Coordinates of C-alpha atoms in Angstrom, one line a residue:
X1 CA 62.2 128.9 64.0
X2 CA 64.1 125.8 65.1
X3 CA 61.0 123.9 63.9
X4 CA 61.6 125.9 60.6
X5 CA 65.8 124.4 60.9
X6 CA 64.9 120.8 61.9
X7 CA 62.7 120.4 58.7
X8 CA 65.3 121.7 56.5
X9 CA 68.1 119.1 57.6
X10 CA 65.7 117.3 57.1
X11 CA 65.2 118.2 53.8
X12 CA 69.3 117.9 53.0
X13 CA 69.4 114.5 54.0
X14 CA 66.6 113.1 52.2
X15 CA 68.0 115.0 49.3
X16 CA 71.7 113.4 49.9
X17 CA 69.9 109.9 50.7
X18 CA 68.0 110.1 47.3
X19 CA 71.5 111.2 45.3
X20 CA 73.7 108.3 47.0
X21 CA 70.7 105.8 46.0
X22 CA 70.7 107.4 42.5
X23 CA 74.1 106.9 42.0
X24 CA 74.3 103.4 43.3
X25 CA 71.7 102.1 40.9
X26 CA 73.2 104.2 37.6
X27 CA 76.5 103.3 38.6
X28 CA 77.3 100.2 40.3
X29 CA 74.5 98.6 38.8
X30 CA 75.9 97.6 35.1
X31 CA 79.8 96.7 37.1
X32 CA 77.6 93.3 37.3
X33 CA 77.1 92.4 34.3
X34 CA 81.1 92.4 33.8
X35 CA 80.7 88.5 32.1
X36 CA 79.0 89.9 29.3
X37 CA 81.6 90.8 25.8
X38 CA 82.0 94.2 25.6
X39 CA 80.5 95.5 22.3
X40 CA 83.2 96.9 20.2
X41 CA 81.1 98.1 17.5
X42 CA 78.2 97.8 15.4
X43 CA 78.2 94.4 13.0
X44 CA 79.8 96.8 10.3
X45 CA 83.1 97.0 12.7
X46 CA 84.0 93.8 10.8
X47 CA 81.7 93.4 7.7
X48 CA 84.1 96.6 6.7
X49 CA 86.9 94.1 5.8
X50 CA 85.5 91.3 4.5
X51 CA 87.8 89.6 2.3
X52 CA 86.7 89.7 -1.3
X53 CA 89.1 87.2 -2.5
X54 CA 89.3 83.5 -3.1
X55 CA 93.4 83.6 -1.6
X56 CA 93.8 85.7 1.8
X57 CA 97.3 86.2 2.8
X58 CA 96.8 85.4 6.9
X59 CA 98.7 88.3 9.1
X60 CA 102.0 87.8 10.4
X61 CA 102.3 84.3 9.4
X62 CA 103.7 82.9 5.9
X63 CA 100.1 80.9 5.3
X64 CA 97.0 81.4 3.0
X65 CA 93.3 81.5 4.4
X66 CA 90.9 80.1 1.6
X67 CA 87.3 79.7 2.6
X68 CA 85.6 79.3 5.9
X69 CA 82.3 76.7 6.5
X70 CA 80.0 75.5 9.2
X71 CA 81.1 71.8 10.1
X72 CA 79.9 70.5 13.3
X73 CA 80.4 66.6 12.4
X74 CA 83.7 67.0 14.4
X75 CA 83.2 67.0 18.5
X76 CA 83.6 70.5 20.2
X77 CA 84.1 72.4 16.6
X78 CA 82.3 74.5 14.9
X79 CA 83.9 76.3 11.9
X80 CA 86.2 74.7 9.7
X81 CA 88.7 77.0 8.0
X82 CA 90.3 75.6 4.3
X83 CA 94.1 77.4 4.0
X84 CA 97.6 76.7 2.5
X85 CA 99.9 76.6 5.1
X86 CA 103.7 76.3 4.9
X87 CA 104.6 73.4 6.6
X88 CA 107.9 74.5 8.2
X89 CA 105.9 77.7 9.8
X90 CA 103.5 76.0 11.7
X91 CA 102.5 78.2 15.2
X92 CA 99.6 78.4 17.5
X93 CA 96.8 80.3 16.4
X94 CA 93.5 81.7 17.5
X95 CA 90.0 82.4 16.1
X96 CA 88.6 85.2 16.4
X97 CA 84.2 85.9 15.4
X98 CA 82.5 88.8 14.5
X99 CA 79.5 88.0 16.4
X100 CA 75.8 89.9 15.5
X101 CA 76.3 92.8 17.5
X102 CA 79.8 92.3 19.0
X103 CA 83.6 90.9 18.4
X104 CA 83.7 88.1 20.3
X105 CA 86.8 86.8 22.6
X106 CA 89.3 84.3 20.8
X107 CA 89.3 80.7 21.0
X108 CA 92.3 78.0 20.7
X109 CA 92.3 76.8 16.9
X110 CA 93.1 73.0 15.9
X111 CA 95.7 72.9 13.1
X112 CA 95.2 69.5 10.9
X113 CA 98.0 69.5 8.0
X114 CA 96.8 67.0 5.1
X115 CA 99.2 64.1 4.6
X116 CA 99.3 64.3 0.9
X117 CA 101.9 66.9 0.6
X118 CA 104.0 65.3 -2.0
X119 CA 107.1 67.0 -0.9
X120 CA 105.9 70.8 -1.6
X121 CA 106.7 73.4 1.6
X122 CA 103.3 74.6 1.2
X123 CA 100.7 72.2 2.0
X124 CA 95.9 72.2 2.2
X125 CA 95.7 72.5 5.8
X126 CA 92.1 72.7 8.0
X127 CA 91.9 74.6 10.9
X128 CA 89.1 73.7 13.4
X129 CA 87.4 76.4 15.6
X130 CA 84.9 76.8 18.3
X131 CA 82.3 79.1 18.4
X132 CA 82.4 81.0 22.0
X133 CA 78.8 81.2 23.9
X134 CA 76.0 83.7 22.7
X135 CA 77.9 84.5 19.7
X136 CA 75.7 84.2 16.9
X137 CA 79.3 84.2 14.7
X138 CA 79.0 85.5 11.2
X139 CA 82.6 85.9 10.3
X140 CA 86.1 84.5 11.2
X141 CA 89.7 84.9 11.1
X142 CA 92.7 84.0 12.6
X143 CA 95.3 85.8 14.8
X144 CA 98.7 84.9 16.5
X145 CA 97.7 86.4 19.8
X146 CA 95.0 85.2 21.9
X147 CA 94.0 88.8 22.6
X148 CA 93.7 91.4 20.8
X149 CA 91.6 94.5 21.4
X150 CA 90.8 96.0 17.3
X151 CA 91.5 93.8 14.6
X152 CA 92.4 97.1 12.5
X153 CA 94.3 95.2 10.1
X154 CA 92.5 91.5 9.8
X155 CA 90.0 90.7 7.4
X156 CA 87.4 88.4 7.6
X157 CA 86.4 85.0 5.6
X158 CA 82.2 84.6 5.9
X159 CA 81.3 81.6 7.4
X160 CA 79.0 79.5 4.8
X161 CA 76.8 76.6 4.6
X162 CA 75.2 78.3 8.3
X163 CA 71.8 78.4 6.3
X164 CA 72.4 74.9 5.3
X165 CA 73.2 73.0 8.3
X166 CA 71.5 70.1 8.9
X167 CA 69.3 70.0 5.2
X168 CA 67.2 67.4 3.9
X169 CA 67.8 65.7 1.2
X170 CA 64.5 65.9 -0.6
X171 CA 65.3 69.6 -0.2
X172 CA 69.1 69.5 -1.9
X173 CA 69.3 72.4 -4.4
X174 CA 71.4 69.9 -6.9
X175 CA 71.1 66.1 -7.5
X176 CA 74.9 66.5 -9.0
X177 CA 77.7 68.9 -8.9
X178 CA 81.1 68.1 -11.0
X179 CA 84.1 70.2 -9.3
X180 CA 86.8 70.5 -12.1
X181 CA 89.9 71.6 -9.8
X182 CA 92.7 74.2 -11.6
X183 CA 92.4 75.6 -15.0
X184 CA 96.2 77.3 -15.8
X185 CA 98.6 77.6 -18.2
X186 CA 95.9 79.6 -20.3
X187 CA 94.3 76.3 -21.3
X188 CA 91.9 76.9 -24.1
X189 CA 90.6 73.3 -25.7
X190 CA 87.4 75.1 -26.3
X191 CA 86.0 72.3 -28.4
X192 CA 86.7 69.7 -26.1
X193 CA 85.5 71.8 -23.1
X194 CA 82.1 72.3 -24.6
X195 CA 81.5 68.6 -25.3
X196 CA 82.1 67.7 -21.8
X197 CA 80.0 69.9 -20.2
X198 CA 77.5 69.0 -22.5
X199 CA 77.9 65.4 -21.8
X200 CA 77.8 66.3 -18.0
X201 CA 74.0 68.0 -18.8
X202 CA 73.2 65.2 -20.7
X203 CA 74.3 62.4 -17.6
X204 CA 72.3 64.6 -15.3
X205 CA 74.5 66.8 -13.7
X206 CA 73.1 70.1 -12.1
X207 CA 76.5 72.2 -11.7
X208 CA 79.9 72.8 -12.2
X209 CA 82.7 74.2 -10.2
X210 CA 85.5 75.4 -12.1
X211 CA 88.7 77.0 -10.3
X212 CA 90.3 79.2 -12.7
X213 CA 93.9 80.5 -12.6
X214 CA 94.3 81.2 -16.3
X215 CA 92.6 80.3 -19.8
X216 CA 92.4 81.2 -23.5
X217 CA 90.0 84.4 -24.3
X218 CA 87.7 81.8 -26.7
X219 CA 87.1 79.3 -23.4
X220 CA 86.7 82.2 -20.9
X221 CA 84.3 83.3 -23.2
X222 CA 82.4 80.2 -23.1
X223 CA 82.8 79.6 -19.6
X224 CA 81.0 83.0 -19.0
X225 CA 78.0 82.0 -21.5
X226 CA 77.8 78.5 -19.5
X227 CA 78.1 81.3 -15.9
X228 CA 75.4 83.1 -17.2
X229 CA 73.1 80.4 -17.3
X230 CA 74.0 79.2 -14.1
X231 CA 75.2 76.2 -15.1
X232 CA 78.6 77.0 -13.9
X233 CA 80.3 78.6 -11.3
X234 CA 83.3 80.0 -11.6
X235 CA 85.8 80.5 -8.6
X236 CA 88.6 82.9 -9.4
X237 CA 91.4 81.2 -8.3
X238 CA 94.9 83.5 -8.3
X239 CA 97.5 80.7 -6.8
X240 CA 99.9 82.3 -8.9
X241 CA 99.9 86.0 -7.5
X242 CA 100.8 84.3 -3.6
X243 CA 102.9 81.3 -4.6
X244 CA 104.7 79.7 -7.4
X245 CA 102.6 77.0 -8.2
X246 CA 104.5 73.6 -9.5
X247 CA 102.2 72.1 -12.8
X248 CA 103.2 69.2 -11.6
X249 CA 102.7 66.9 -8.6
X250 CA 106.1 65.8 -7.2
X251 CA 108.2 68.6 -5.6
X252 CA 111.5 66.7 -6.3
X253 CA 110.9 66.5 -10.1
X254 CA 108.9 69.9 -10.8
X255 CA 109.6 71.8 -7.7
X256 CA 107.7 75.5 -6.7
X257 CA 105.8 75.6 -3.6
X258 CA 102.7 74.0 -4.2
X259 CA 101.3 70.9 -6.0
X260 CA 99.5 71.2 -9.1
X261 CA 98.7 74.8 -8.6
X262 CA 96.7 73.7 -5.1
X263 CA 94.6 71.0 -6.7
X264 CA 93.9 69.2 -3.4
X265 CA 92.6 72.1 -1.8
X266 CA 90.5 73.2 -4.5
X267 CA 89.2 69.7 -4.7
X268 CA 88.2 70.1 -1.0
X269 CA 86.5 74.0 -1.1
X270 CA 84.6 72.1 -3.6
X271 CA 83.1 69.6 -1.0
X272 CA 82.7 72.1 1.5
X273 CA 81.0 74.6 -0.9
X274 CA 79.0 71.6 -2.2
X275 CA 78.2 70.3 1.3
X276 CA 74.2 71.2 1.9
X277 CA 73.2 71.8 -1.5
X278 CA 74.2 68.7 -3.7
X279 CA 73.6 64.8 -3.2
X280 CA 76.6 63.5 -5.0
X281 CA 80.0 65.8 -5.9
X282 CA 82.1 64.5 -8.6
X283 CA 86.0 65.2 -8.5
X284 CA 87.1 65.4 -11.9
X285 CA 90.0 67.1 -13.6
X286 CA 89.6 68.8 -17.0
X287 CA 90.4 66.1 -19.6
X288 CA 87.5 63.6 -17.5
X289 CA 84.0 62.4 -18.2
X290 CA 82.4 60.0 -15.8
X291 CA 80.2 57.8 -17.7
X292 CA 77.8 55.2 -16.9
X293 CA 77.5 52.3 -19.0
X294 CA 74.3 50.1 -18.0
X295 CA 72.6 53.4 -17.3
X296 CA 71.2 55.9 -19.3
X297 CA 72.3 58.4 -16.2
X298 CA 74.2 59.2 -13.5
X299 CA 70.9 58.8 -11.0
X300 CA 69.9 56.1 -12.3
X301 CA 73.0 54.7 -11.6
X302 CA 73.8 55.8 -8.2
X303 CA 70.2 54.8 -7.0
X304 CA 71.5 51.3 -7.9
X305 CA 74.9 51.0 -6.2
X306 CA 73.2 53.0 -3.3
X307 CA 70.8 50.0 -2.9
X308 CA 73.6 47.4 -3.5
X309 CA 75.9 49.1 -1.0
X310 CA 73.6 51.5 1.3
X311 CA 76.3 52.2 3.8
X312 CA 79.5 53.2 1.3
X313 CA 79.4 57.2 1.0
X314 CA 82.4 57.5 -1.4
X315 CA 82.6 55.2 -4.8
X316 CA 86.3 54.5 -6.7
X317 CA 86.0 54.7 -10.4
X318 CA 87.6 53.0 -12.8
X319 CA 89.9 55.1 -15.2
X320 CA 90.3 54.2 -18.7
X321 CA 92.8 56.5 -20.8
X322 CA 91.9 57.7 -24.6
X323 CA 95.6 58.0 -26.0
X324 CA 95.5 61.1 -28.7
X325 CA 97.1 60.3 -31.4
X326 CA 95.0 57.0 -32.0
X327 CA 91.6 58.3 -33.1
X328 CA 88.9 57.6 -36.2
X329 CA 88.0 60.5 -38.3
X330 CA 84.6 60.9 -39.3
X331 CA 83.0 63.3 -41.3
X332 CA 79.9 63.3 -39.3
X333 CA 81.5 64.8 -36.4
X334 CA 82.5 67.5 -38.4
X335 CA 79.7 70.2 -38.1
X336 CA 79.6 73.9 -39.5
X337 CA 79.3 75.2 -36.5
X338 CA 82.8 73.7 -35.1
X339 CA 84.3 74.9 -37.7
X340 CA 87.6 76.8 -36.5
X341 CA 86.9 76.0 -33.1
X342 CA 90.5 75.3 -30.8
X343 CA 90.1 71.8 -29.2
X344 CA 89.6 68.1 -29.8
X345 CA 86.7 66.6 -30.5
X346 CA 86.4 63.6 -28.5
X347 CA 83.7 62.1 -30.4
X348 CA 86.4 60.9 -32.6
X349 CA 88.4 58.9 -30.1
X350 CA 86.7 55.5 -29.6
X351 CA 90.5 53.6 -28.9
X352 CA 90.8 53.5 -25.0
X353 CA 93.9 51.5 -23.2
X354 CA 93.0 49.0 -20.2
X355 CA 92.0 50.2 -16.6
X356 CA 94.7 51.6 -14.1
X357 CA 93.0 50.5 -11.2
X358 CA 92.6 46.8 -12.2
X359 CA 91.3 46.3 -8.8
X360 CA 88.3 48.4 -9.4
X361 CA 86.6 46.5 -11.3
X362 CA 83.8 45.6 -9.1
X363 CA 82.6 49.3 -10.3
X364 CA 82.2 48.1 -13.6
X365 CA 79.1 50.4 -14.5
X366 CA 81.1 53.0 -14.4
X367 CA 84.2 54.9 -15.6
X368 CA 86.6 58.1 -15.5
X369 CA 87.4 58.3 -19.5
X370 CA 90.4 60.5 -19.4
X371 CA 90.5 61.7 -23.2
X372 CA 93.6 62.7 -24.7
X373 CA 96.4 61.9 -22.3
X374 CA 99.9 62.5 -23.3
X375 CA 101.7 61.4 -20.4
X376 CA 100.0 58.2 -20.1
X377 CA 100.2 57.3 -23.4
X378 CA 103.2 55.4 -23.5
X379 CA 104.1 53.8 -26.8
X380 CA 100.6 51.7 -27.2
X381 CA 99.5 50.0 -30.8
X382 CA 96.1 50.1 -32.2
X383 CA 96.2 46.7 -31.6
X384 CA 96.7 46.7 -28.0
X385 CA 93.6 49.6 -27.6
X386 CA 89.8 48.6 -26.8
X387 CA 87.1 50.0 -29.5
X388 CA 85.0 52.2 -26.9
X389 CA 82.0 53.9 -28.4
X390 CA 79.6 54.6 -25.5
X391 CA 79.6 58.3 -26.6
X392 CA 78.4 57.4 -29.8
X393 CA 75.2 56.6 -27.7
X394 CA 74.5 60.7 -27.2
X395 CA 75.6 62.3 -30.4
X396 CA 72.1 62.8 -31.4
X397 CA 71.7 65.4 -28.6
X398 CA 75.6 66.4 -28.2
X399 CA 76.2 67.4 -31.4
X400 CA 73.0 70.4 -31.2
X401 CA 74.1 71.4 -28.1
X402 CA 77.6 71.9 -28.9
X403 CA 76.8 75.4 -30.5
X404 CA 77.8 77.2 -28.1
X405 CA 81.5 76.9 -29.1

């Protein structure tokens, strides 16, 4: 019998043993792995509230978040965010990843105002993050606190060019891409429009970037026939619904809140959304056509000033202006099916005024020809105006392709 009692305390205290060691392993065990983020969700938790808008009013703050992209050409960054900050408003902030898997802790952000701010309260402003450890980041915003436990209310920006990082250039998707910064003002020189990008197909370029704000029903209609065939891409571009966009580029003689409808920081999304996938990016406004003159293309002329200056990685161009009301009618230009069409036809403006940028002229082979300037104009003669008819050189294939007007 006492045999019989010894076995079963025994019994009880291999039993309590056996809990206590159970318990130990299921619940002290994960206390050290503390170091490890805290899921707070599956990836959805912030793919939910993904912005789906070119212009992202930023949370508690009086700035606009544009367009996130990989950049790791700047030591101990990561992420490079494009925004429109006021420049009187100016506070720390903090980025914050959606990680694969997880939210990740914030890190200290790096606020870099461009100098070019032409008196405007608003101003393009880059904001430099770092990606925290193990965080395989796959969105980003910005918040005011360094801490925050559900970012209910944020939404994110997607972090592009990751897939492009560190491309070859033998495997570039485009050899050229034209960015054309602001269309407003429901601009519709349709005629114009359509020889231009023509021209640019003709020069050799791949793609065009258009930011559109506003434009007459005939050019959105060709715009979306030239975004069907992939030839352009359009980036909606709703300044005007956040700001009140001056149309020109001195605050103290046009005044609003932003220069030329944001036209420097289009220009730069541009680059960024460009970076990775094309060799050479163009910055043109609307009214330009860069055109080489002792090439028949725009490769064949950058693979020569590439071998006479293999280290330069930007190139000035000379401007010439077209004045508009000095041009020569020709009844060749006029074709059936241009009939009617809004616009100018710049086939008929061979007059061109002398460079701007007389020190340029080193880059003689080639030239912005700004057609149709008003402002520049200033009170010129025929007589004082160059006889220009390089484009005279393409009509053969321009005037076919211009059907689509």
């Amino acid at each position: 019998m006492e045999l019989l009692k010894h076995f079963k305390k025994k019994l009880v205290l291999v039993f309590i043993t056996a809990l206590f060691l159970f318990l130990v392993f299921t619940v002290k065990t994960p206390s050290t792995y503390n170091s490890i983020p805290k899921p707070s969700g599956p990836p959805s938790a912030c793919s939910m509230r993904i912005s789906e808008q070119t212009i992202m009013p930023l949370n508690n703050t009086k700035h606009l978040l544009v367009s996130a992209y990989m950049d790791q050409r700047v030591k101990d960054f990561d992420i490079r965010i494009i925004g429109i900050f006021r420049r009187d408003s100016i506070q720390p902030l903090h980025c914050f990843f959606c990680c694969t898997g997880y939210l990740s802790k914030t890190t200290p952000a790096t606020i870099l105002q461009h100098p070019d701010n032409f008196g405007f309260p608003f101003v393009t402003t880059d904001v430099m993050c770092q990606i925290p450890q193990n965080c395989n980041a796959t969105h980003v915003t910005l918040l005011t606190t360094p801490d925050k436990e559900s970012p209910s209310t944020d939404q994110w920006l997607p972090i592009r060019n990751k897939d492009t990082v560190g491309q070859k250039e033998e495997n570039m998707q485009f050899d050229f891409t034209v960015c054309i910064s602001n269309l407003f003002g429901d601009y519709n020189n349709v005629l114009q429009f359509a020889q231009t990008l023509e021209m640019y197909k003709l020069l050799g370029v791949n793609r065009v970037v258009i930011y559109n704000t506003s434009c007459g029903p005939e050019l959105n209609r060709l715009l979306q026939s030239y975004s069907d065939e992939g030839f352009v891409e359009m980036v909606p571009w709703p300044i005007d619904k956040h700001l009140n966009p001056s149309r020109g580029w001195l605050h103290s003689e046009h005044g609003g809140d932003l220069h030329y409808f944001g036209q420097l920081t289009t220009l730069n999304e541009c680059i960024y959304r460009s970076m990775e996938r094309s060799r050479y990016v163009l910055l043109n406004d609307i009214d330009e056509i860069i055109m080489p003159y002792q090439h028949d293309d725009l490769m064949s002329l950058m693979n020569t000033l590439q071998n006479q200056h293999p280290n330069v990685g930007v190139f000035l161009i000379e401007n010439h202006i077209f004045p508009k009301k000095h041009f020569e009618p020709s009844g060749r230009f006029h074709l059936p099916q241009w009939n009617g069409v809004p616009g100018i036809n710049i086939l008929e403006h061979i007059y061109r005024r002398t460079p701007i940028l007389e020190n340029a002229t080193r880059f003689h082979s080639m030239f912005v020809g700004s057609f149709m300037s008003v402002a520049l104009q200033g009170s010129l003669t025929l007589e004082q105006l160059n006889v220009d008819k390089r484009l005279w050189d393409f009509q053969e294939n321009l005037i076919p392709n211009g059907t689509k007007c």
